[in-house]
mmCIF file with all atom_site columns, C-alpha atoms and ligand atoms in Angstrom:
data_model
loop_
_atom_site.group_PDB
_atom_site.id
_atom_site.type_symbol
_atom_site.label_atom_id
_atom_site.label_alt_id
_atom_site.label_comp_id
_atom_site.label_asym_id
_atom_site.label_entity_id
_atom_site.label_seq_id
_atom_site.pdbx_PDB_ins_code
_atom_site.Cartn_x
_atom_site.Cartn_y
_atom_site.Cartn_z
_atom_site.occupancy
_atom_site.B_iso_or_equiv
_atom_site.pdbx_formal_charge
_atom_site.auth_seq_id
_atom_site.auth_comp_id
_atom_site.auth_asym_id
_atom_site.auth_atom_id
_atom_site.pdbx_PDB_model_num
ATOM   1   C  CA  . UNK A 1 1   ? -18.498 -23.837 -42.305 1.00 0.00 ? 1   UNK A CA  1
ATOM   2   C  CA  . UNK A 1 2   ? -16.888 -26.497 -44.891 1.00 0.00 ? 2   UNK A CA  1
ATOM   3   C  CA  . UNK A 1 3   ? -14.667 -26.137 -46.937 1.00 0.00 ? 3   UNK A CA  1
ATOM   4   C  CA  . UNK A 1 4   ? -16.389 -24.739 -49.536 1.00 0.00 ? 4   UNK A CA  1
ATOM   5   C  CA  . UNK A 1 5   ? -18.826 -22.501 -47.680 1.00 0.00 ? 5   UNK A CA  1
ATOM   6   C  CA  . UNK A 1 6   ? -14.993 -21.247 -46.433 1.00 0.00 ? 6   UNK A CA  1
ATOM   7   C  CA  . UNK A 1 7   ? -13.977 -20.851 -49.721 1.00 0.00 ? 7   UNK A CA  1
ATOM   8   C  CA  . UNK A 1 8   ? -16.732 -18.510 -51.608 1.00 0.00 ? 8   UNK A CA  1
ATOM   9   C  CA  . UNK A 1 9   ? -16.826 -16.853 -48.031 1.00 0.00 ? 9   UNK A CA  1
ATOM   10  C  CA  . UNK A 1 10  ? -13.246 -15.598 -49.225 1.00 0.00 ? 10  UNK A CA  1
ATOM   11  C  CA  . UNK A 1 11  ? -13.972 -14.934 -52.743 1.00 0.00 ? 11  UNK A CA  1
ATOM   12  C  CA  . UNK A 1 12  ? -17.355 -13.394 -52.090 1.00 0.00 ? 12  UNK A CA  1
ATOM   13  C  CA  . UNK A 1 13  ? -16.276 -10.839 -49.349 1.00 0.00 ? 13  UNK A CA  1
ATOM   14  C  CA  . UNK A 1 14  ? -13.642 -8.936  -51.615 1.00 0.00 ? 14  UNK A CA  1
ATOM   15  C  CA  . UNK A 1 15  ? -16.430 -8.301  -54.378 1.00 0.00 ? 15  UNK A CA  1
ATOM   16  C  CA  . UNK A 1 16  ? -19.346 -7.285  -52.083 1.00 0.00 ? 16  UNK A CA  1
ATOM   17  C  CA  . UNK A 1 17  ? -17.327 -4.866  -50.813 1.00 0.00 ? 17  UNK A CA  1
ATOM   18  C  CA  . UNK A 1 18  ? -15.579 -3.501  -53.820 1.00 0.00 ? 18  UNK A CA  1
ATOM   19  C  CA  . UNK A 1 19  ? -18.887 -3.537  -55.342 1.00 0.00 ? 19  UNK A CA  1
ATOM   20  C  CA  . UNK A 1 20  ? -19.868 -1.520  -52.418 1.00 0.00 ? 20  UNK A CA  1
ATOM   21  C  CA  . UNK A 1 21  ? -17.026 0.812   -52.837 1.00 0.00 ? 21  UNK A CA  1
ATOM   22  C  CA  . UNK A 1 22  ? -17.214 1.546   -56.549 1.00 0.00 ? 22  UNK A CA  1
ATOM   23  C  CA  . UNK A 1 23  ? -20.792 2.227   -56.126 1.00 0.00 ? 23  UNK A CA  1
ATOM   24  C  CA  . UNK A 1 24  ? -20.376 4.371   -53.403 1.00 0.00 ? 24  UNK A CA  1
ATOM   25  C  CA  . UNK A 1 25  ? -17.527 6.329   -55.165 1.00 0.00 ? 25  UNK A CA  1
ATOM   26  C  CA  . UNK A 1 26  ? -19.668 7.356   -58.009 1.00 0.00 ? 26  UNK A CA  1
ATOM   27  C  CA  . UNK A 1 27  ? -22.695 8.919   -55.628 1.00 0.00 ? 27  UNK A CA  1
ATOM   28  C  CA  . UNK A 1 28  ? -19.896 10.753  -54.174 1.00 0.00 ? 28  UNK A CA  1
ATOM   29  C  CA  . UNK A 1 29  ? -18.562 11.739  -57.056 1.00 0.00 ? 29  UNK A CA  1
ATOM   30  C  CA  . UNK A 1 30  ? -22.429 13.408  -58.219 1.00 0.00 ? 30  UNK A CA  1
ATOM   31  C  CA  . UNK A 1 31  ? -23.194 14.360  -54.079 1.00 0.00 ? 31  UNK A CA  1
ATOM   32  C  CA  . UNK A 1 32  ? -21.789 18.187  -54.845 1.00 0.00 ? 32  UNK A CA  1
ATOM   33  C  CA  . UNK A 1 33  ? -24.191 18.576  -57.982 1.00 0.00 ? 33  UNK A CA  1
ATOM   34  C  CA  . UNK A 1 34  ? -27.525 19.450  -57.601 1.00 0.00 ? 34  UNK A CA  1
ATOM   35  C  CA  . UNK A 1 35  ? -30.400 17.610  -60.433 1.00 0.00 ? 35  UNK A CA  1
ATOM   36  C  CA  . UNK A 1 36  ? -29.780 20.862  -62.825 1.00 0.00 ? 36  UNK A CA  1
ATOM   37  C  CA  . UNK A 1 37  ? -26.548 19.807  -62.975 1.00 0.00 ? 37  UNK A CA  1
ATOM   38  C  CA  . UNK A 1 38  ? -26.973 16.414  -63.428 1.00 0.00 ? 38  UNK A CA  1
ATOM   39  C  CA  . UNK A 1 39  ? -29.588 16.673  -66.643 1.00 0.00 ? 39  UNK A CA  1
ATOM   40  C  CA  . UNK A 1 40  ? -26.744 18.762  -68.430 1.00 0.00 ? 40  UNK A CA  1
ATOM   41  C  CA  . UNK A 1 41  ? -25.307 17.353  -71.949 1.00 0.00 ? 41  UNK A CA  1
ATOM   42  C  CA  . UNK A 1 42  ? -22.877 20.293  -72.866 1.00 0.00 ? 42  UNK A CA  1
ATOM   43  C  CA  . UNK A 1 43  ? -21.866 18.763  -76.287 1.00 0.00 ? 43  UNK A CA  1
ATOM   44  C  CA  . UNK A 1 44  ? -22.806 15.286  -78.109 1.00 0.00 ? 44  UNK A CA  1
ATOM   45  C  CA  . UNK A 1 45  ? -19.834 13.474  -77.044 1.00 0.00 ? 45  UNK A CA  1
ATOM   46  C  CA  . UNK A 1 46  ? -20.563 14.227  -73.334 1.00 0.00 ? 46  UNK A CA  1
ATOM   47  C  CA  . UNK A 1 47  ? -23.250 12.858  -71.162 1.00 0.00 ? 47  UNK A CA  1
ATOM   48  C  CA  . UNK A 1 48  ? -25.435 14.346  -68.148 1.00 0.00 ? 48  UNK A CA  1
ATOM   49  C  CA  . UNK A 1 49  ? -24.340 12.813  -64.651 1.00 0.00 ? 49  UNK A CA  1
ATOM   50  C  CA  . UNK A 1 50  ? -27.983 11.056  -64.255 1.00 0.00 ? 50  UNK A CA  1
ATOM   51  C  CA  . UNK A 1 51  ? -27.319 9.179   -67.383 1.00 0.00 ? 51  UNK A CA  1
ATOM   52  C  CA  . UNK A 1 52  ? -23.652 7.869   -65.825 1.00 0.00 ? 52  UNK A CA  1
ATOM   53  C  CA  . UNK A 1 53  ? -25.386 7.243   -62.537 1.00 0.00 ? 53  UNK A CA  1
ATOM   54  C  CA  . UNK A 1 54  ? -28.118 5.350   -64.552 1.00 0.00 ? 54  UNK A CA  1
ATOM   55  C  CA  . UNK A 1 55  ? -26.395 3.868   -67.514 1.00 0.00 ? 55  UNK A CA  1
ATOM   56  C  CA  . UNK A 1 56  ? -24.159 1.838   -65.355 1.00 0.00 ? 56  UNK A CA  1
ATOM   57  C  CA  . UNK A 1 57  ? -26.855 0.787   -62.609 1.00 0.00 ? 57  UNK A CA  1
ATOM   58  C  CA  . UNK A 1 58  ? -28.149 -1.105  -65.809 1.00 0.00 ? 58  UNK A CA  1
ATOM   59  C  CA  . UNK A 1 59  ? -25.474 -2.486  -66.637 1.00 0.00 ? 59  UNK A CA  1
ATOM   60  C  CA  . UNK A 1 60  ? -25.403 -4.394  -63.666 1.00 0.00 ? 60  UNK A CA  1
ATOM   61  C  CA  . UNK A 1 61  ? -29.409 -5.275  -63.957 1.00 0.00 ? 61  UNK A CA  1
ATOM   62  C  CA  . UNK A 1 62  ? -28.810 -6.281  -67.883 1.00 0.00 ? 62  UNK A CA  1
ATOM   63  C  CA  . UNK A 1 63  ? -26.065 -8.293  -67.139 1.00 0.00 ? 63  UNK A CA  1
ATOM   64  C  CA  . UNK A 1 64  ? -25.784 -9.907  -64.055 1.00 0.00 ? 64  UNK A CA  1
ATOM   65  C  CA  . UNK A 1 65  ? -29.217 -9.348  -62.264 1.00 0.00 ? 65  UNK A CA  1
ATOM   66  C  CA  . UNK A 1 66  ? -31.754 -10.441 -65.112 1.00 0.00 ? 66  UNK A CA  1
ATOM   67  C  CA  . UNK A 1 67  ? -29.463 -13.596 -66.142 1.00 0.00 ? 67  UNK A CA  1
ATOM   68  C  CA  . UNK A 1 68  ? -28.342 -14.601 -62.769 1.00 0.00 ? 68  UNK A CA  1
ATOM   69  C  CA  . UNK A 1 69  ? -30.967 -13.702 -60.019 1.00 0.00 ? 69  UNK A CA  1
ATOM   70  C  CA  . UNK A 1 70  ? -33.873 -15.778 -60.012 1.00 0.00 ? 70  UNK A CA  1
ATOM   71  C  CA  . UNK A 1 71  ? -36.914 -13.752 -60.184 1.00 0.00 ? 71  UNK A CA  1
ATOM   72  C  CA  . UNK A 1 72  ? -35.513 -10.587 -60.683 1.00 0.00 ? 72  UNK A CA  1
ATOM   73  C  CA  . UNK A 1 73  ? -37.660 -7.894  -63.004 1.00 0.00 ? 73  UNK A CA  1
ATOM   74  C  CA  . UNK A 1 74  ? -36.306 -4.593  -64.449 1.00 0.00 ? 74  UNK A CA  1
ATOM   75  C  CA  . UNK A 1 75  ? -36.973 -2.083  -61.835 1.00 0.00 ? 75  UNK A CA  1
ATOM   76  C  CA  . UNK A 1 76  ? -38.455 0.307   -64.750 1.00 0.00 ? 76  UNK A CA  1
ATOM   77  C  CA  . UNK A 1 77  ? -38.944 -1.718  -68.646 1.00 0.00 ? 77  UNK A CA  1
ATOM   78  C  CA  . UNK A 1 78  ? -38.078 1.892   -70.204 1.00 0.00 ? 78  UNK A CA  1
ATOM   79  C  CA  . UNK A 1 79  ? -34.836 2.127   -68.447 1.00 0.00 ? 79  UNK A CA  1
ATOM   80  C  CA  . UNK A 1 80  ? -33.844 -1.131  -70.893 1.00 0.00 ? 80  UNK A CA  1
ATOM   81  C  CA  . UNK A 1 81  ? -33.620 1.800   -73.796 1.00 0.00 ? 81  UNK A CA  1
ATOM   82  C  CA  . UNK A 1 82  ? -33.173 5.065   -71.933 1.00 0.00 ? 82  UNK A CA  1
ATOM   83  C  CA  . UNK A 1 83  ? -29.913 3.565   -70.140 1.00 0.00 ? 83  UNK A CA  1
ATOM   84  C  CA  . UNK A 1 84  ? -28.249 1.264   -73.154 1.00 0.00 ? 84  UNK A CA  1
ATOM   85  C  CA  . UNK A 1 85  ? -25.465 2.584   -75.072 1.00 0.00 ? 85  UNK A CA  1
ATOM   86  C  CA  . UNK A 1 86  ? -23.829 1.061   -77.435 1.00 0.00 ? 86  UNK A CA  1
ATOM   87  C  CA  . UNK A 1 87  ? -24.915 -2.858  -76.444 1.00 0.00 ? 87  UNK A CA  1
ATOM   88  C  CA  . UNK A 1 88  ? -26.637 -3.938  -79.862 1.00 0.00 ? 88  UNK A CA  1
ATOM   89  C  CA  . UNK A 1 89  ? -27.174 -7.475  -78.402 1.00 0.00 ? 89  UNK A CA  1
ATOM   90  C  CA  . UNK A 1 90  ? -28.940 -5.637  -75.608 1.00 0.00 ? 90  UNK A CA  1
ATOM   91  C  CA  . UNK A 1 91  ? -31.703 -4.214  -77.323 1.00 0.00 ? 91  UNK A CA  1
ATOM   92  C  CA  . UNK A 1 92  ? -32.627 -0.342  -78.658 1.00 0.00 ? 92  UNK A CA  1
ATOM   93  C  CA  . UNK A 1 93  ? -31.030 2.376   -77.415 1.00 0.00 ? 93  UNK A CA  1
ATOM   94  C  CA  . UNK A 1 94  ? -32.117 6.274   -76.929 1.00 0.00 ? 94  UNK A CA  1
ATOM   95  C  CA  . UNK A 1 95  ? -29.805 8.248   -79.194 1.00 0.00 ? 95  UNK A CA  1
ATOM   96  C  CA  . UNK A 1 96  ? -26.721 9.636   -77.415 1.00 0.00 ? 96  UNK A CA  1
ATOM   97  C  CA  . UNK A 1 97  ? -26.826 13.229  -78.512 1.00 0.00 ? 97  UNK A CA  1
ATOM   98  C  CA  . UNK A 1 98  ? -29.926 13.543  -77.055 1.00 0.00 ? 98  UNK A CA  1
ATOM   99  C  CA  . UNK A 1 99  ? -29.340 12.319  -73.382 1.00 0.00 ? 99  UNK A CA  1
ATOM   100 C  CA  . UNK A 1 100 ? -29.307 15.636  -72.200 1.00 0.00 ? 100 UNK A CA  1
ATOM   101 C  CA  . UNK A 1 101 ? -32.969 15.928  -72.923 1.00 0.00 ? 101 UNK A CA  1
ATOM   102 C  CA  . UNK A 1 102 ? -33.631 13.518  -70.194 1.00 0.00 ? 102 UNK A CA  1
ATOM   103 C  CA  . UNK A 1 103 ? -35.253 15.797  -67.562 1.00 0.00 ? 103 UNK A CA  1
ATOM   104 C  CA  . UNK A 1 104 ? -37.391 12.196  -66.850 1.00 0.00 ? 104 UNK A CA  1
ATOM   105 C  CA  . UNK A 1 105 ? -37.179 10.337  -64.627 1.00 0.00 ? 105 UNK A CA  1
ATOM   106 C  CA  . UNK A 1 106 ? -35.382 12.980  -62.048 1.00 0.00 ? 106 UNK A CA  1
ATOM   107 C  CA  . UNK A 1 107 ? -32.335 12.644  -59.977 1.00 0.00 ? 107 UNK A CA  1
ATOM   108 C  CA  . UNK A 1 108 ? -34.501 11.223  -56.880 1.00 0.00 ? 108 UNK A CA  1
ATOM   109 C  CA  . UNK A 1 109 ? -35.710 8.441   -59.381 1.00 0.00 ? 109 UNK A CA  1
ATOM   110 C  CA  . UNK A 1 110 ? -32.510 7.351   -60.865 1.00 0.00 ? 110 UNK A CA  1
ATOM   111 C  CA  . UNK A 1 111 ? -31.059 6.864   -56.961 1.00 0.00 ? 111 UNK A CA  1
ATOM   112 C  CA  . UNK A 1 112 ? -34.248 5.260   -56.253 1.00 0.00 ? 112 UNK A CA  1
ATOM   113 C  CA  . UNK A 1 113 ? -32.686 2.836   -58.878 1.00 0.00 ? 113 UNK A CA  1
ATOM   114 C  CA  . UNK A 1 114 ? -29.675 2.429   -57.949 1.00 0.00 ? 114 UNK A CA  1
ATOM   115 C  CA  . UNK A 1 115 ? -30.356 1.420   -54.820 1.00 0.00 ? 115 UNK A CA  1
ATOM   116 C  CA  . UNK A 1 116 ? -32.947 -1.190  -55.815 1.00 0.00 ? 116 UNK A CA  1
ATOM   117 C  CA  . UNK A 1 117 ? -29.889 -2.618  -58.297 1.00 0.00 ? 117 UNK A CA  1
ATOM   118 C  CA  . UNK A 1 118 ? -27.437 -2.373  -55.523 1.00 0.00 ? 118 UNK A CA  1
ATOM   119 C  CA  . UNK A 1 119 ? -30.180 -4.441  -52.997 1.00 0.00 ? 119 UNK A CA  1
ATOM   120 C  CA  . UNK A 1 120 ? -30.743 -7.227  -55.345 1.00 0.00 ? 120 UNK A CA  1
ATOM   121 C  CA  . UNK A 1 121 ? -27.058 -7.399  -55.852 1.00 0.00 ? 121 UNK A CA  1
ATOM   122 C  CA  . UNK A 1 122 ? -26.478 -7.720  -52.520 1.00 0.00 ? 122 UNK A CA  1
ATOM   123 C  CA  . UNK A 1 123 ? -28.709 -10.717 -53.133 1.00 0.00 ? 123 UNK A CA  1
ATOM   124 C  CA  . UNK A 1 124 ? -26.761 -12.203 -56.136 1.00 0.00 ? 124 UNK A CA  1
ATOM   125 C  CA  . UNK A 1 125 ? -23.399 -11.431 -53.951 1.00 0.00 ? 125 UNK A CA  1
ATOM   126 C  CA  . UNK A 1 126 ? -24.317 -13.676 -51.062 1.00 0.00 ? 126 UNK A CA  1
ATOM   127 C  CA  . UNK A 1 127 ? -23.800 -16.682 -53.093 1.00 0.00 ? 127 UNK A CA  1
ATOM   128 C  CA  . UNK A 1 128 ? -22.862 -15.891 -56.394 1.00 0.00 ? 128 UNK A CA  1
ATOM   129 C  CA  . UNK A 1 129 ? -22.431 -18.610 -59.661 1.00 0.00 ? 129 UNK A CA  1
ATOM   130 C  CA  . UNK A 1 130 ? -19.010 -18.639 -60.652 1.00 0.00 ? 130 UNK A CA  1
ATOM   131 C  CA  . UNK A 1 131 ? -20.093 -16.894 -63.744 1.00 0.00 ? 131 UNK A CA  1
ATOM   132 C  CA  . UNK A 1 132 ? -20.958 -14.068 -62.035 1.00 0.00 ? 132 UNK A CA  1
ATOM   133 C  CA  . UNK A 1 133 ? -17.502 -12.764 -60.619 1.00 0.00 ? 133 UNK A CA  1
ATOM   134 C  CA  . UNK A 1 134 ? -15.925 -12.075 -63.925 1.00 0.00 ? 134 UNK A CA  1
ATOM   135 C  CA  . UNK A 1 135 ? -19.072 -10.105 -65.359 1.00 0.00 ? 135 UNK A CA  1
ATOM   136 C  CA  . UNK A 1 136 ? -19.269 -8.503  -62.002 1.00 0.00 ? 136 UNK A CA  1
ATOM   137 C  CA  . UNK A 1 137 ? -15.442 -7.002  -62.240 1.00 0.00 ? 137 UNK A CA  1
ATOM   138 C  CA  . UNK A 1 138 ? -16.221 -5.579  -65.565 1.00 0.00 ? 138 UNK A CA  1
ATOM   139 C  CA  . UNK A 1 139 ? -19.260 -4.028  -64.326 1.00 0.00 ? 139 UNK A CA  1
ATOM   140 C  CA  . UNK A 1 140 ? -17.048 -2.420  -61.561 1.00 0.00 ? 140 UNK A CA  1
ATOM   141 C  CA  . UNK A 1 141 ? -14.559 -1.054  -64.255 1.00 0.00 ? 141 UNK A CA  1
ATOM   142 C  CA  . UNK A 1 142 ? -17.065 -0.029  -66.508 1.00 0.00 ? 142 UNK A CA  1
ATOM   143 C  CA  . UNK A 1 143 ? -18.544 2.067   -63.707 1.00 0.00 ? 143 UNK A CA  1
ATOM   144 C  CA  . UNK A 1 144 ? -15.025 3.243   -62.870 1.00 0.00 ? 144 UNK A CA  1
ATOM   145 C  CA  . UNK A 1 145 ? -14.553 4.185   -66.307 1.00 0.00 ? 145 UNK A CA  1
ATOM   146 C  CA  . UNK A 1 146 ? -18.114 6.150   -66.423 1.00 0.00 ? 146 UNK A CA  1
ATOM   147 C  CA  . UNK A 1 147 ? -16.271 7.944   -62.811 1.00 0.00 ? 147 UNK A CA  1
ATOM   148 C  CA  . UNK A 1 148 ? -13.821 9.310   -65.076 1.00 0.00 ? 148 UNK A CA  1
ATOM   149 C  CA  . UNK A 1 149 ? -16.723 10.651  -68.263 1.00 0.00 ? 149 UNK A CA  1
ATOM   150 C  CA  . UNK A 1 150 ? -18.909 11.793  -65.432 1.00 0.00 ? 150 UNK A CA  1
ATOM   151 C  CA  . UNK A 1 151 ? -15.451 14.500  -63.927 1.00 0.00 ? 151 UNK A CA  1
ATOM   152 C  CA  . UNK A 1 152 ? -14.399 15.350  -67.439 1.00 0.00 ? 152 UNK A CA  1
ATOM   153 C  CA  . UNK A 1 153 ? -18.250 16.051  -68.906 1.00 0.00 ? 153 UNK A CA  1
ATOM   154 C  CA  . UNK A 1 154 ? -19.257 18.052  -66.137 1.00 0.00 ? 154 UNK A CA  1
ATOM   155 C  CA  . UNK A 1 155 ? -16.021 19.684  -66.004 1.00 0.00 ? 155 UNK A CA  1
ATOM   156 C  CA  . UNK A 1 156 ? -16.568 20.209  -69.652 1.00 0.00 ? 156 UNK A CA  1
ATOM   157 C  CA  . UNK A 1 157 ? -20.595 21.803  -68.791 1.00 0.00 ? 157 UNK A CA  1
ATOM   158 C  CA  . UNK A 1 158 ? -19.507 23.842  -65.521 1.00 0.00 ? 158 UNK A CA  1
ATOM   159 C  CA  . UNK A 1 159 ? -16.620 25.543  -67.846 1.00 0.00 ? 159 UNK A CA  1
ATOM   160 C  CA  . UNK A 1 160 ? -19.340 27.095  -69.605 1.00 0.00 ? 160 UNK A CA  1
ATOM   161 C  CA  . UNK A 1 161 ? -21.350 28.623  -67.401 1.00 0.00 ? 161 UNK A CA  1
ATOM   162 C  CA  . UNK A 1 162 ? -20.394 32.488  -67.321 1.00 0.00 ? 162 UNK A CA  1
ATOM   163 C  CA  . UNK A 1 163 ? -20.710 32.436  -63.298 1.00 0.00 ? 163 UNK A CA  1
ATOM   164 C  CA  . UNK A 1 164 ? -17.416 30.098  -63.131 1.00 0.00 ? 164 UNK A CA  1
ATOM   165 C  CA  . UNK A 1 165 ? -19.108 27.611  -60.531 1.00 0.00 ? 165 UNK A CA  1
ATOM   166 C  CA  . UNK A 1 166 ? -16.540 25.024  -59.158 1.00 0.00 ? 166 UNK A CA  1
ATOM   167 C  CA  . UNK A 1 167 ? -17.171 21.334  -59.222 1.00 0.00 ? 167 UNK A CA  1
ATOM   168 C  CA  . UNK A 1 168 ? -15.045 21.010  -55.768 1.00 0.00 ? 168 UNK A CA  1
ATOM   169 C  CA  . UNK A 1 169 ? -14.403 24.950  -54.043 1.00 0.00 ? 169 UNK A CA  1
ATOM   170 C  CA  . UNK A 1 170 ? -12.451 23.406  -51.672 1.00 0.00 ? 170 UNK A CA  1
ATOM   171 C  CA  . UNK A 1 171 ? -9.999  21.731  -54.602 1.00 0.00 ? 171 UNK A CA  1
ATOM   172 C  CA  . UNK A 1 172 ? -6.339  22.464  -53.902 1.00 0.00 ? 172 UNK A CA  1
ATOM   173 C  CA  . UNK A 1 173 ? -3.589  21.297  -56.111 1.00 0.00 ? 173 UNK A CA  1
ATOM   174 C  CA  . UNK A 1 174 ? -1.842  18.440  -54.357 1.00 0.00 ? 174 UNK A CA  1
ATOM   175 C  CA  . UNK A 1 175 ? 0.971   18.176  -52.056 1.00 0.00 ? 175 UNK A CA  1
ATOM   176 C  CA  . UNK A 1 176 ? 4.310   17.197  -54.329 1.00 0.00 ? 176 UNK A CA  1
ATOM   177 C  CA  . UNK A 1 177 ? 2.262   18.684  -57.466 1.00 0.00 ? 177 UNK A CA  1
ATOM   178 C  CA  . UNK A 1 178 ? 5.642   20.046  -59.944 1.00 0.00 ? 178 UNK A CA  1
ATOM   179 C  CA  . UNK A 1 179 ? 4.840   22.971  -61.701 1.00 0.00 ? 179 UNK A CA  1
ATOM   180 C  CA  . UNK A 1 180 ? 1.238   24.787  -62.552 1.00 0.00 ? 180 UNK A CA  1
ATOM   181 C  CA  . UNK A 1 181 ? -0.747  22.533  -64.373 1.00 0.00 ? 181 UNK A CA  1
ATOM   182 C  CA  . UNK A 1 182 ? -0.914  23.187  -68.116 1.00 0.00 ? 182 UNK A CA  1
ATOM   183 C  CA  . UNK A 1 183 ? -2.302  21.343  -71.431 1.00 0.00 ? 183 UNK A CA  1
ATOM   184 C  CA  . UNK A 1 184 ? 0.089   19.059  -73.483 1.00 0.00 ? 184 UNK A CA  1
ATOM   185 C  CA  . UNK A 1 185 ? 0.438   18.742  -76.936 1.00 0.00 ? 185 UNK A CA  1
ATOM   186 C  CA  . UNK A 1 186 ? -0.362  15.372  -78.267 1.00 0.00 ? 186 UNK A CA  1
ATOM   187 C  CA  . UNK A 1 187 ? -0.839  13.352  -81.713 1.00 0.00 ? 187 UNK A CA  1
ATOM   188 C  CA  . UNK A 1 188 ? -4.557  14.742  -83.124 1.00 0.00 ? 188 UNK A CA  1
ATOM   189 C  CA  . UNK A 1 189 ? -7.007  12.889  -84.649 1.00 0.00 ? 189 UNK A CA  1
ATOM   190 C  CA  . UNK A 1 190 ? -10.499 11.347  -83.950 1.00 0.00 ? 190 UNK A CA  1
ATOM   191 C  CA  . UNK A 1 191 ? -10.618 9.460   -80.751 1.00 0.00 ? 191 UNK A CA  1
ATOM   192 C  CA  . UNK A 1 192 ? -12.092 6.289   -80.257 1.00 0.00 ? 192 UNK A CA  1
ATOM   193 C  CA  . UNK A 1 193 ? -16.269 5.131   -78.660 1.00 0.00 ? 193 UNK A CA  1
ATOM   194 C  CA  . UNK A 1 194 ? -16.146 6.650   -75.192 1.00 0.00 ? 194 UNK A CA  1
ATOM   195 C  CA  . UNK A 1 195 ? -18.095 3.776   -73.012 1.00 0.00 ? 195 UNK A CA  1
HETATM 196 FE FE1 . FE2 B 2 .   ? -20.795 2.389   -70.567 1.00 0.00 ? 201 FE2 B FE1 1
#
């Protein structure tokens, strides 16, 4: 190995794998919910788990994998609309108050995607253009972000379900927690574009 080869070794080996983490984290993070779950949209500023799981597999086909991977095609052409959110430049989008009307494709579909995206990543991440690495670290934080929107929005469905179901039964408050956990009060107002 030259210097070189040496060289994107190091700087490609951090991103496959945080790539592989983040990714990971977010199927973890929709493992306890079964595909009912998943196609709830409890209010228009929320957004069913299969649409986070989805929305930000495309991000990484939109951006890095149809650019930057020779040969690559869109794993579905209708996931181009159903998945975009707010990217103009990127083409129509399916409104956003009506994600939760998404019962197509299923659960078993959009994982089906994901792991196509994450294979011809793995692709792109053996020797990726220098271009890539930047585009690919937003992609990660984007989907870190989504991590966040997916908690909160089913957090915000699963509180309205009469039974009470818990996201996590076996949730306990941390070790070192101070006090009960409560709301705060805070300046009020609109809030900004959620991802
Ligand atoms: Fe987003």
């Amino acid at each position: 190995m030259n210097a070189i080869d040496r060289r994107a070794a190091t700087i490609t080996r951090p991103v496959a794998e945080r790539y592989a983490q983040v990714r990971s984290r977010t199927e973890t993070l929709a493992a306890p919910l079964s595909p009912e779950d998943q196609v709830v949209q409890s209010m228009p500023d929320a957004s069913p788990t299969k649409w986070h799981r989805a929305h930000t597999t495309w991000f990484f086909e939109t951006f890095l994998l149809l650019p930057l991977l020779p040969g690559y095609r869109r794993f579905d052409e209708s996931f181009a609309v159903l998945f975009n959110s707010y990217y103009v430049a990127a083409g129509p989008r399916h409104a956003r108050q009506q994600r939760g009307i998404l019962t197509r494709p299923g659960s078993a579909e959009v994982a089906a995607y994901r792991a196509a995206v994450d294979a011809a990543m793995a692709k792109l991440l053996r020797d990726p253009p220098a271009e890539a690495l930047p585009l690919i670290e937003l992609g990660l934080q984007h989907e870190e972000q989504h991590q966040e929107l997916l908690l909160t929005d089913i957090l915000h469905a699963l509180s309205g379900n009469p039974l009470r179901p818990a996201y996590d039964t076996s949730w306990r408050e941390p070790p070192g927690a101070v006090g009960a956990a409560r709301m705060l009060d805070g300046p009020r107002g609109r809030g900004g574009n959620r991802p």
